[in-house]
Coordinates of C-alpha atoms in Angstrom, one line a residue:
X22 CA 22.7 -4.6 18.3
X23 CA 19.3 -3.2 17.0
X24 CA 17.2 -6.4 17.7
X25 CA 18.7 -6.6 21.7
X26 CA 17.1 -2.7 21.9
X27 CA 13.1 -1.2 22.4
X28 CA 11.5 -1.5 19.1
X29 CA 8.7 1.1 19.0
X30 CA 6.4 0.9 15.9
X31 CA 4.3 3.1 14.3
X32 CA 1.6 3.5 11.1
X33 CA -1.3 5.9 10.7
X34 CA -3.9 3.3 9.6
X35 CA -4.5 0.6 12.3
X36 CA -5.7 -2.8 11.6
X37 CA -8.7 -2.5 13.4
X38 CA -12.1 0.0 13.4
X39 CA -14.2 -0.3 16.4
X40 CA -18.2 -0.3 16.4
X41 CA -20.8 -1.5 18.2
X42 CA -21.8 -5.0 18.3
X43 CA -25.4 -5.2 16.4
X44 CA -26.1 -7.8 18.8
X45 CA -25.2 -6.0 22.2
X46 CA -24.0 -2.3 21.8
X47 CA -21.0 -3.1 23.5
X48 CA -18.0 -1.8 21.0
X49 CA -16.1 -4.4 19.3
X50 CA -12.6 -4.4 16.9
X51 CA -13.5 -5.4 13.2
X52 CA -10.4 -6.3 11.1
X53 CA -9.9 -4.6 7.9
X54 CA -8.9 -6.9 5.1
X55 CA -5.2 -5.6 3.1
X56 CA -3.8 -2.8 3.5
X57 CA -0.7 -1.1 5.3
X58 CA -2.6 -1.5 8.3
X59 CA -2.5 -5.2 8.7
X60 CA 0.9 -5.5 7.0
X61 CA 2.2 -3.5 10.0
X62 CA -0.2 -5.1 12.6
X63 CA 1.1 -8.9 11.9
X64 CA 4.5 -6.7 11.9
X65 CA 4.0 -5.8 15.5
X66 CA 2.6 -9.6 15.9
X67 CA 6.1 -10.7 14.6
X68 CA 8.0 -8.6 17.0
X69 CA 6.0 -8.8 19.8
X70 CA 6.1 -5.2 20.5
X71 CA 3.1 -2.6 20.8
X72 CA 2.2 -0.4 18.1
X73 CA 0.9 3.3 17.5
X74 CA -1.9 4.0 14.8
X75 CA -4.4 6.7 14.9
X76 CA -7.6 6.2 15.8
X77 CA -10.0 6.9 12.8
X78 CA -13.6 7.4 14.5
X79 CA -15.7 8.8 17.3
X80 CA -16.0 4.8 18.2
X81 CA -12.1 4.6 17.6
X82 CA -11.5 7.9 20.2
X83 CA -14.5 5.5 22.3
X84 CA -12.4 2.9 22.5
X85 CA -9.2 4.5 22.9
X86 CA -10.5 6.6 25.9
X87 CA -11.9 3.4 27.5
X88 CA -8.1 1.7 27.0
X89 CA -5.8 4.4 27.7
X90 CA -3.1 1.5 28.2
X91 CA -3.8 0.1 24.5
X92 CA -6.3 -2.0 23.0
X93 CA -5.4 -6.0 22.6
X94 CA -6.3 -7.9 19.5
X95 CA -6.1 -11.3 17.3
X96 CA -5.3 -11.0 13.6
X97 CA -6.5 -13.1 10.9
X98 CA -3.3 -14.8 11.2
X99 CA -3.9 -15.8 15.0
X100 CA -1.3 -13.1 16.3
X101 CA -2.1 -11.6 19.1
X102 CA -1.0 -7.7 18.7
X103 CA -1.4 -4.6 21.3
X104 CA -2.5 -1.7 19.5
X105 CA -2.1 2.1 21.5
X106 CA -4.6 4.6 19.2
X107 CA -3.9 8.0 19.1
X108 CA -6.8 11.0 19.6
X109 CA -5.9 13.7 17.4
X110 CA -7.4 17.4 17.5
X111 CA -10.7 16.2 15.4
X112 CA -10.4 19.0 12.7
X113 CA -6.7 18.0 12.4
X114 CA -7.7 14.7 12.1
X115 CA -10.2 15.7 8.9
X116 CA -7.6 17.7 6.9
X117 CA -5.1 15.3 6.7
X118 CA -7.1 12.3 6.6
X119 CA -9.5 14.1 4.1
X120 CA -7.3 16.3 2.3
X121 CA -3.5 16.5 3.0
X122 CA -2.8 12.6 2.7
X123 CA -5.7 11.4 0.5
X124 CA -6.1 13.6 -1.7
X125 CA -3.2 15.5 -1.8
X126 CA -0.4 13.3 -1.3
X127 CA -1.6 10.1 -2.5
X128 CA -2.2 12.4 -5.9
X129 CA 1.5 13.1 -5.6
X130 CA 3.1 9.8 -4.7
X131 CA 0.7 7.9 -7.8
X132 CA 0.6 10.3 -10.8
X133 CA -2.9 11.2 -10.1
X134 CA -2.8 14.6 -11.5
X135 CA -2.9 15.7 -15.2
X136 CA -1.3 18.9 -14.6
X137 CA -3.3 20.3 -17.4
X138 CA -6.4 21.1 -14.8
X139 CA -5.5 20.2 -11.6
X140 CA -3.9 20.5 -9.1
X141 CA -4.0 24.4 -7.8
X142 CA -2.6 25.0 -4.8
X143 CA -3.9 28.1 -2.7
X144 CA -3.8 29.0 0.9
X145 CA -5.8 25.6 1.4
X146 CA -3.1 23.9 1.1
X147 CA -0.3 25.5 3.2
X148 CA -3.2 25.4 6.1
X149 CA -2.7 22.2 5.8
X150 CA 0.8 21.1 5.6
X151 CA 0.3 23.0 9.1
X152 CA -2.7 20.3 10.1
X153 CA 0.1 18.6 8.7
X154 CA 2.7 19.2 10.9
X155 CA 1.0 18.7 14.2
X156 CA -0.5 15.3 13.4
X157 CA 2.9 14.5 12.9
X158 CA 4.2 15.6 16.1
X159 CA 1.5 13.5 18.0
X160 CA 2.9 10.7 16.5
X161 CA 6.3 11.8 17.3
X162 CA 5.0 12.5 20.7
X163 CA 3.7 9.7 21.6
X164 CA 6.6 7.3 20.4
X165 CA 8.7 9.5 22.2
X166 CA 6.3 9.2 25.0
X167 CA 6.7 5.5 24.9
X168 CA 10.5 5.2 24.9
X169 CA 11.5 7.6 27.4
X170 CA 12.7 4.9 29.9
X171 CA 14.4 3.3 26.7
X172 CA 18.3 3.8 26.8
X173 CA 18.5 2.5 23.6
X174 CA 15.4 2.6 21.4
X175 CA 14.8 1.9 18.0
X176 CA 11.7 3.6 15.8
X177 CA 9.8 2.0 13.0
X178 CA 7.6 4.7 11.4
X179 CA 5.8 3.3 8.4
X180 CA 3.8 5.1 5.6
X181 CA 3.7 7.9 3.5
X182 CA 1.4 9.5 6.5
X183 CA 4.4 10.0 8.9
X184 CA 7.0 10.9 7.0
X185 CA 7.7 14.1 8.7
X186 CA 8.2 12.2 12.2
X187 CA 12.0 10.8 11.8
X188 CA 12.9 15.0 12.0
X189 CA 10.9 15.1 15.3
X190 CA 12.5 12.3 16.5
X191 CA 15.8 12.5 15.5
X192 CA 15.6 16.3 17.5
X193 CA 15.1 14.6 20.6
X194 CA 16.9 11.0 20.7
X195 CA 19.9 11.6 18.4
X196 CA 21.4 9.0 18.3
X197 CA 18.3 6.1 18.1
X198 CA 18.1 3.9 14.6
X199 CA 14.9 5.2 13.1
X200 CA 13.3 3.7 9.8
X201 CA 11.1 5.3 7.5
X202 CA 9.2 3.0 5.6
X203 CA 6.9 4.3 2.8
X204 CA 4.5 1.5 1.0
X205 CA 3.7 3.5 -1.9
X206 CA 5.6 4.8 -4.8
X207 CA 7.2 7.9 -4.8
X208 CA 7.7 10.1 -8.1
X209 CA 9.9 11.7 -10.3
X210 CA 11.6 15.2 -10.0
X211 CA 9.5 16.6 -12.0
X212 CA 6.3 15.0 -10.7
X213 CA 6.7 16.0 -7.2
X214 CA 7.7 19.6 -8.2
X215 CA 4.0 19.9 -8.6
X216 CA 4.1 20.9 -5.1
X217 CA 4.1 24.0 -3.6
X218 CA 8.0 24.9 -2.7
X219 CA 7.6 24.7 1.5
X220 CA 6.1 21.0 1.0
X221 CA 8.0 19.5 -1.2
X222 CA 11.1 20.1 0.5
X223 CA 9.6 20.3 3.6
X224 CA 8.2 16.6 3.8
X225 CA 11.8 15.6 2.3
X226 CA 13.5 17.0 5.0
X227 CA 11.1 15.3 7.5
X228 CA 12.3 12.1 6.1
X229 CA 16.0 12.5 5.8
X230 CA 17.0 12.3 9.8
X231 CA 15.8 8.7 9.1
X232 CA 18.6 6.3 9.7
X233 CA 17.2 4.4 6.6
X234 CA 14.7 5.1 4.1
X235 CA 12.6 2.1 2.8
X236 CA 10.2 1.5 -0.7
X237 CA 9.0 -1.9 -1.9
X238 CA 11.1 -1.4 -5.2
X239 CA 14.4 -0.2 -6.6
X240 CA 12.2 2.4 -8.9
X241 CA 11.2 3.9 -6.0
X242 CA 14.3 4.8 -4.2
X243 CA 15.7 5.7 -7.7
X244 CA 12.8 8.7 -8.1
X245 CA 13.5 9.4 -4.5
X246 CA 17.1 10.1 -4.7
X247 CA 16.4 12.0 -8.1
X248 CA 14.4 14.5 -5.9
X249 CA 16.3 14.3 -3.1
X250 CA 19.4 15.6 -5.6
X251 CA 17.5 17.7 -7.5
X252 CA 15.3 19.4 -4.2
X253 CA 18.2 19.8 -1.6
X254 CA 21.3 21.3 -3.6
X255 CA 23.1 21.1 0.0
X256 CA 22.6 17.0 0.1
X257 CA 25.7 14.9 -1.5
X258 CA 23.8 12.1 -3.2
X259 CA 25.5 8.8 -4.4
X260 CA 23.0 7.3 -7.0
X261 CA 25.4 3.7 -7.1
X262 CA 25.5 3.2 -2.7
X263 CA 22.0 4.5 -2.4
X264 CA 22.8 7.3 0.2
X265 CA 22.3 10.9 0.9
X266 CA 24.9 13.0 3.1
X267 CA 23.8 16.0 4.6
X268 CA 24.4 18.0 7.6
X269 CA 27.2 15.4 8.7
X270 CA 24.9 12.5 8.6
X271 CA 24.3 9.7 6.1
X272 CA 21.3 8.4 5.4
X273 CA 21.0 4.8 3.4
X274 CA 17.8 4.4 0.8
X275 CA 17.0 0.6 0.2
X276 CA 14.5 -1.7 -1.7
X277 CA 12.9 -3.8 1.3
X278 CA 10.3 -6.4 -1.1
X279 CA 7.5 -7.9 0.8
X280 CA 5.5 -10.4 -0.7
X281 CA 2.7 -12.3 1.7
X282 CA 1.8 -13.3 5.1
X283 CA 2.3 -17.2 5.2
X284 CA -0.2 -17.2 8.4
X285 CA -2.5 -14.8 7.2
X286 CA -2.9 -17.1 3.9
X287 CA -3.2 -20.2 5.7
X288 CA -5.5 -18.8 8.4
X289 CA -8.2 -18.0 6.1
X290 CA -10.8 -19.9 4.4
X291 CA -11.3 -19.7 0.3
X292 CA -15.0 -18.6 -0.1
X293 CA -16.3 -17.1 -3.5
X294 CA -19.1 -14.5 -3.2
X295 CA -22.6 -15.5 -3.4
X296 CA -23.4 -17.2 -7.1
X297 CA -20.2 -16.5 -8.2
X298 CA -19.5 -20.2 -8.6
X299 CA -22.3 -20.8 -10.4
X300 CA -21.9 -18.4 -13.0
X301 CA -18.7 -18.7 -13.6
X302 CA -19.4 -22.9 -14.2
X303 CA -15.7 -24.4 -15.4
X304 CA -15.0 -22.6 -18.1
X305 CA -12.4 -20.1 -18.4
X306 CA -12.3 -17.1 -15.5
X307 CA -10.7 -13.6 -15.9
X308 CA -10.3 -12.3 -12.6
X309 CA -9.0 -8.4 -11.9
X310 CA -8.8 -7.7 -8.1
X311 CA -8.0 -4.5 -6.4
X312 CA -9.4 -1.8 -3.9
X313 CA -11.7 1.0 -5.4
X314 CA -8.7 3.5 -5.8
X315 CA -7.8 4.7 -9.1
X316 CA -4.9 3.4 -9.5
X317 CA -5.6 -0.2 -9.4
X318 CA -7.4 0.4 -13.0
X319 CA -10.1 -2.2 -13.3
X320 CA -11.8 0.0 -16.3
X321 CA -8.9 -0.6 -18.8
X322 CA -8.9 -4.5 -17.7
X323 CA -12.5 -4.4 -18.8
X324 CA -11.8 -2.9 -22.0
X325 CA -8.8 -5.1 -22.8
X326 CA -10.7 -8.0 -22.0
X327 CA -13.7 -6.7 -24.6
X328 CA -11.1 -6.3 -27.1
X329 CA -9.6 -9.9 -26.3
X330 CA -13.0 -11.9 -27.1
X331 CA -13.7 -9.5 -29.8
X332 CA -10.8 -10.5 -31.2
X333 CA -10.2 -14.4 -30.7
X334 CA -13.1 -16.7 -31.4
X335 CA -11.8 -19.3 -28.8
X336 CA -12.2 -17.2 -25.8
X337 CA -16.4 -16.7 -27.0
X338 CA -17.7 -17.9 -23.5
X339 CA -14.9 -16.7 -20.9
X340 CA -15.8 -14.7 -18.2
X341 CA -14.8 -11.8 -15.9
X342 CA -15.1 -10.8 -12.7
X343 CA -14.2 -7.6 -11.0
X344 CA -13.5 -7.7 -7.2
X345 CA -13.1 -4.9 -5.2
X346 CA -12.6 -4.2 -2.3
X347 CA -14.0 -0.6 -0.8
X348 CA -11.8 2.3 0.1
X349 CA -12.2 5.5 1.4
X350 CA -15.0 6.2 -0.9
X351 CA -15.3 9.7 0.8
X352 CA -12.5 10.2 -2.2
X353 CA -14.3 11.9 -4.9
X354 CA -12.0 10.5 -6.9
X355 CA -12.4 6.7 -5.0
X356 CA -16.1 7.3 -6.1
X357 CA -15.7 8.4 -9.6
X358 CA -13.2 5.5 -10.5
X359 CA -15.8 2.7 -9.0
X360 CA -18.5 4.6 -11.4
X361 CA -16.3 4.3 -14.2
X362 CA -16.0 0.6 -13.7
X363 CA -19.6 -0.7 -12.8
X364 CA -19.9 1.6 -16.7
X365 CA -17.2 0.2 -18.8
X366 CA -19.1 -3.5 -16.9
X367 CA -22.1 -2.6 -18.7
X368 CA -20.6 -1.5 -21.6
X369 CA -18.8 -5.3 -21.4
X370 CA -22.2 -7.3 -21.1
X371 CA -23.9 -4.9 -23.9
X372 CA -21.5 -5.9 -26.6
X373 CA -20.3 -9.4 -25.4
X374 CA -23.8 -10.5 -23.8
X375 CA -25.5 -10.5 -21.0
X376 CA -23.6 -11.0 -17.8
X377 CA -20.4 -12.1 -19.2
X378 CA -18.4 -9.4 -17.1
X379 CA -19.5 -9.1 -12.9
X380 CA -18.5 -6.8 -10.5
X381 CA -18.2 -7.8 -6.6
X382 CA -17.6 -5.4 -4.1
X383 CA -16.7 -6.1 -0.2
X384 CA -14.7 -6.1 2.3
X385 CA -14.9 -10.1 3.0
X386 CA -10.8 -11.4 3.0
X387 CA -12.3 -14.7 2.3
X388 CA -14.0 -14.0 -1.0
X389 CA -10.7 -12.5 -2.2
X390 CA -9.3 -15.6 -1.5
X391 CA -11.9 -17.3 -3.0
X392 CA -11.3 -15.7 -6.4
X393 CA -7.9 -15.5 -6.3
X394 CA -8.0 -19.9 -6.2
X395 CA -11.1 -19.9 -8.8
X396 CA -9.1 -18.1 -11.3
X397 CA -7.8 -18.9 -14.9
X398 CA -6.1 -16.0 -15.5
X399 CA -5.2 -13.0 -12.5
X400 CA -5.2 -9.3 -14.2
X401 CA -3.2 -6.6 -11.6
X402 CA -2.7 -3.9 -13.9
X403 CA -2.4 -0.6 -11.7
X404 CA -1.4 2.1 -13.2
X405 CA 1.3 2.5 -10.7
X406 CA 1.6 0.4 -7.1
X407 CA 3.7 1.1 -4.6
X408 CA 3.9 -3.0 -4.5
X409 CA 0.8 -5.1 -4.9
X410 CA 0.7 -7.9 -2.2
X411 CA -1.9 -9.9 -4.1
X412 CA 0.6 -10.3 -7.1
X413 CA 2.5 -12.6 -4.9
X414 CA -0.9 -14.0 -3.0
X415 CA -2.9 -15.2 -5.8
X416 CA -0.6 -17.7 -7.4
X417 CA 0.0 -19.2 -3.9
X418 CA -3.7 -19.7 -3.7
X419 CA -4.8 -20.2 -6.8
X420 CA -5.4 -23.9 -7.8
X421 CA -5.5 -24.2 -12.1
X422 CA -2.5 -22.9 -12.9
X423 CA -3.2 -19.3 -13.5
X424 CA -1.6 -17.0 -15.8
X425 CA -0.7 -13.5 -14.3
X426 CA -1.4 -10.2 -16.5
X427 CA 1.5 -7.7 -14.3
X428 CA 1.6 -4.4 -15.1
X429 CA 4.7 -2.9 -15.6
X430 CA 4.9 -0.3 -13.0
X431 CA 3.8 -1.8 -9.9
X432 CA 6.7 -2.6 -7.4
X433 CA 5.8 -6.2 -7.5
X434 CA 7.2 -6.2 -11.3
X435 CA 10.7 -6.0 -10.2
X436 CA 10.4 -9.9 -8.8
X437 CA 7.5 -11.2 -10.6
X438 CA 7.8 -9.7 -14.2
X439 CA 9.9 -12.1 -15.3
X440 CA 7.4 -14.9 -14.4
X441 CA 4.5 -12.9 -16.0
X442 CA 3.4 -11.2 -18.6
X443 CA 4.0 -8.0 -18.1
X444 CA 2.2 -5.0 -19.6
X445 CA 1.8 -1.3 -20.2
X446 CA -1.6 -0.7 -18.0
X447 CA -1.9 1.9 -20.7
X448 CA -2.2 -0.1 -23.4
X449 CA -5.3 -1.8 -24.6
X450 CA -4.1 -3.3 -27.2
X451 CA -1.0 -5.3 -25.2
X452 CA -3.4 -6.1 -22.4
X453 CA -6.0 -8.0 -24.8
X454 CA -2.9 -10.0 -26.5
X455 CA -1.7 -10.2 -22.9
X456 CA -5.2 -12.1 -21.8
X457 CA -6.0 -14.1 -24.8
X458 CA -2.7 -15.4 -25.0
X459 CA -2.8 -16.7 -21.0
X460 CA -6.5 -18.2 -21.8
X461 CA -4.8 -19.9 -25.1
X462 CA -1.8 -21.4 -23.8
X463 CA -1.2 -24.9 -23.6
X464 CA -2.2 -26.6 -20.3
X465 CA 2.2 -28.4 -20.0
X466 CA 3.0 -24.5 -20.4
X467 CA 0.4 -22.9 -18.2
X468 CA 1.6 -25.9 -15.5
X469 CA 5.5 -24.9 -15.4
X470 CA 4.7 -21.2 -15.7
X471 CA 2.4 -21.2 -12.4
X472 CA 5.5 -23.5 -11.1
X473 CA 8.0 -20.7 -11.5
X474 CA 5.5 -17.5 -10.2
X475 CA 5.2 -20.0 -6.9
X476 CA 9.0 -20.3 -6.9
X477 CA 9.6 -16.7 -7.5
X478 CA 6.8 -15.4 -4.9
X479 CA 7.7 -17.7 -2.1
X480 CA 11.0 -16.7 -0.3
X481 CA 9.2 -12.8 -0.2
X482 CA 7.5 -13.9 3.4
X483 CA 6.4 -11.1 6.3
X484 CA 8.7 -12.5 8.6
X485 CA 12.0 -12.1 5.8
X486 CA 10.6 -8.3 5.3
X487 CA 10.6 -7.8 9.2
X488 CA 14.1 -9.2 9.6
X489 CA 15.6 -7.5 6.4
X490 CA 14.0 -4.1 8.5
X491 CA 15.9 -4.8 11.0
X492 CA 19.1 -6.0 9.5
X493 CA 19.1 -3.0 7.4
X494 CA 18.6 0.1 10.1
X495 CA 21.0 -1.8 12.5
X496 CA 24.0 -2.1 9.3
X497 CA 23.1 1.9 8.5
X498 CA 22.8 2.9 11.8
X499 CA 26.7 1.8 12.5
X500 CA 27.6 3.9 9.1
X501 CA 25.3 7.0 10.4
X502 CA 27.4 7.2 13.5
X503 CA 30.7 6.2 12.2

């Protein structure tokens, strides 16, 4: 049985970033809010097992030295968690965290090239699928590292980061059940042809020794077994059990949904930012929420919701607020988007009037909360999302029956569509009827809806998406070896 073996667990983004207390110099963890990161920290918590992430600093690599052994934590949720951080080669480190992973793999995975312009790939790029490669085998090391005295171990790798370690491992320990877990999306044939040859089929055969393969979504594994068919012409593909057989061994790609932390929501207080409260009053609140990354397209919210009071007298007065949260705004492309969206703000408030649209920027878990239970009506329309966790945290928070605007392809859309209203995040003109239509609706039919989004959110817990994990690489690990 999987759950009676070693569970070792890894993730390239920890939980936790160390820094010096202002106070007393000493260094001290500071939770980051969202994120793979803590999804996979309160994962370890669940387990009870220690996990591998890298460490991202000079105060990270401080730390790290300082607790060869692992670093011991509490989570928001009131886990306690051991976390071991990894010191990579520092210029390693930079590529992929600078180049290979944020801005050319994330581009990949979430459409964020026009292929008109960009991308062009020259030796740059093959450099680093080698940076690539060796960060990879530190993690592959050090899991290895960690089970040696395991008989029987079993590997959790999450993220789109180390999806070249199953190959690594599944060199040395055979016959372990590894998982590969990617939180993102992953793209079409065609999309991820965009790559240079040696990548693209590289990173897909770094992934394929995996006893299973996991995505949030059914869409995802679709796109992934498209390539997978279309990339490798020696892999036999079956599209209806969700496999791929090739050299002798089968692996199983499945839709693993997770929706919310139940600990992490009721461990945390509900705080709006700092005169939020008292601008928004009581009346009607519009509230979009998202990191600063492209993809979670807070400038076309903006717009839609322009067009929506333009449009219906009743909603004269409504107001909108923006909350990010930041994220690796070293992306040019992280900092361009959050320009974009403190313009199309001040566009808002030119045309509409003063200070009828805010923005709010931190990293404060609270004041998400806070907004999220505030809210009249909850607007998530990425462009594409792997999943979208707050989708299926805001309507368990909120408290006046909010309406959700979903767009269409984020992961979460394949549970929650049908208890939203669903949208092209393309498409103005849908999103404005999208929003005035929640801030019109009757308050009986506002009530049941906000009754069935809790119904249809709640079974999707942490603790169900640990289990199915394990449930799943423990039924295709049997099939693997049989």
């Amino acid at each position: 049985m999987v759950t009676e073996r070693r569970i070792h667990l890894a993730s390239k983004r920890a939980a936790v970033s160390y820094a010096p207390d202002p106070d007393t110099g000493e260094l001290r963890p500071w939770l980051a809010p969202g994120g793979t990161g803590n999804v996979v920290a309160e994962q370890a918590g669940v387990l009870d097992v220690s996990w591998i992430a890298s460490a991202d600093t000079e105060d990270d690599r401080r730390a790290a030295r300082e607790n060869p052994e692992g670093l011991s934590l509490s989570l928001g949720s009131g886990r306690r968690i051991r976390v071991k951080l990894l010191h990579h080669d520092r210029h390693t480190f930079d590529v992929v965290q600078n180049f290979f992973t944020a801005e050319l793999l994330w581009a990949a995975n979430n459409h964020g090239w026009d292929a008109w312009t960009t991308p062009t790939f020259d030796r740059e790029a093959y450099r680093a699928m080698d940076c690539f490669g060796e960060f990879t085998g530190d993690f592959a090391d050090a899991l290895l590292k960690s089970s040696a005295d395991a008989a029987d171990p079993v590997y959790l790798v999450h993220d789109y980061q180390l999806i070249g370690v199953p190959q690594r491992l599944r060199a040395q320990r055979p016959q372990a059940p590894v998982l590969m877990f990617v939180h993102i999306p992953w793209p079409s044939p065609d999309f991820w042809r965009v790559l240079p040859k040696p990548i693209r089929v590289g990173l897909l055969e770094g992934m394929l020794p995996a006893t299973t393969v996991g995505f949030f979504a059914d869409r995802w594994c679709r796109n992934f077994l498209d390539c997978v068919s279309d990339l490798l012409p020696d892999a036999e593909v079956d599209r209806e059990r969700g496999t791929v057989r090739r050299h002798g061994a089968v692996t199983r790609v499945r839709a693993l949904p997770l929706g919310y932390s139940p600990l992490t929501i009721a461990g945390r207080a509900h705080r709006l930012p700092e005169g939020i409260a008292a601008w928004a009053g009581e009346g009607p609140l519009v509230v979009h929420s998202g990191r600063t990354d492209p993809i979670k397209n807070a400038e076309r919210a903006v717009r839609a919701f322009v067009l929506a009071v333009r449009s219906d007298h009743r909603l004269r007065g409504a107001r909108m607020l923006v909350r990010m949260n930041p994220n690796r705004l070293y992306v040019r492309a992280n900092a361009e988007y959050v320009r974009r969206v403190r313009a199309a703000v001040a566009e808002a408030n030119a045309e509409l009037g003063a200070d009828s649209v805010r923005w709010h920027c931190d990293n404060e878990v609270e004041h998400t909360l806070g907004c999220f239970a505030r809210a009249d009506l909850l607007v998530f329309n990425s462009t594409v999302d792997g999943q979208n966790l707050s989708a299926f945290e805001a309507p368990l928070v909120n408290g006046r029956d909010a309406e959700v605007v979903l767009s269409e392809t984020c992961g979460a859309a394949e549970l929650l569509g049908p208890v939203c209203r669903t949208v092209n995040p393309f498409d103005l003109v849908e999103q404005a009827e999208a929003i005035a239509g929640a801030l019109t609706a009757p308050a009986a039919q506002r009530a049941e809806a906000a009754r069935r989004r809790r119904a249809a959110a709640e079974p999707w817990t942490l603790e169900a998406w640990v289990r199915s994990q394990l449930d799943a690489v423990e039924a295709d690990h049997r099939v693997r070896r049989g």
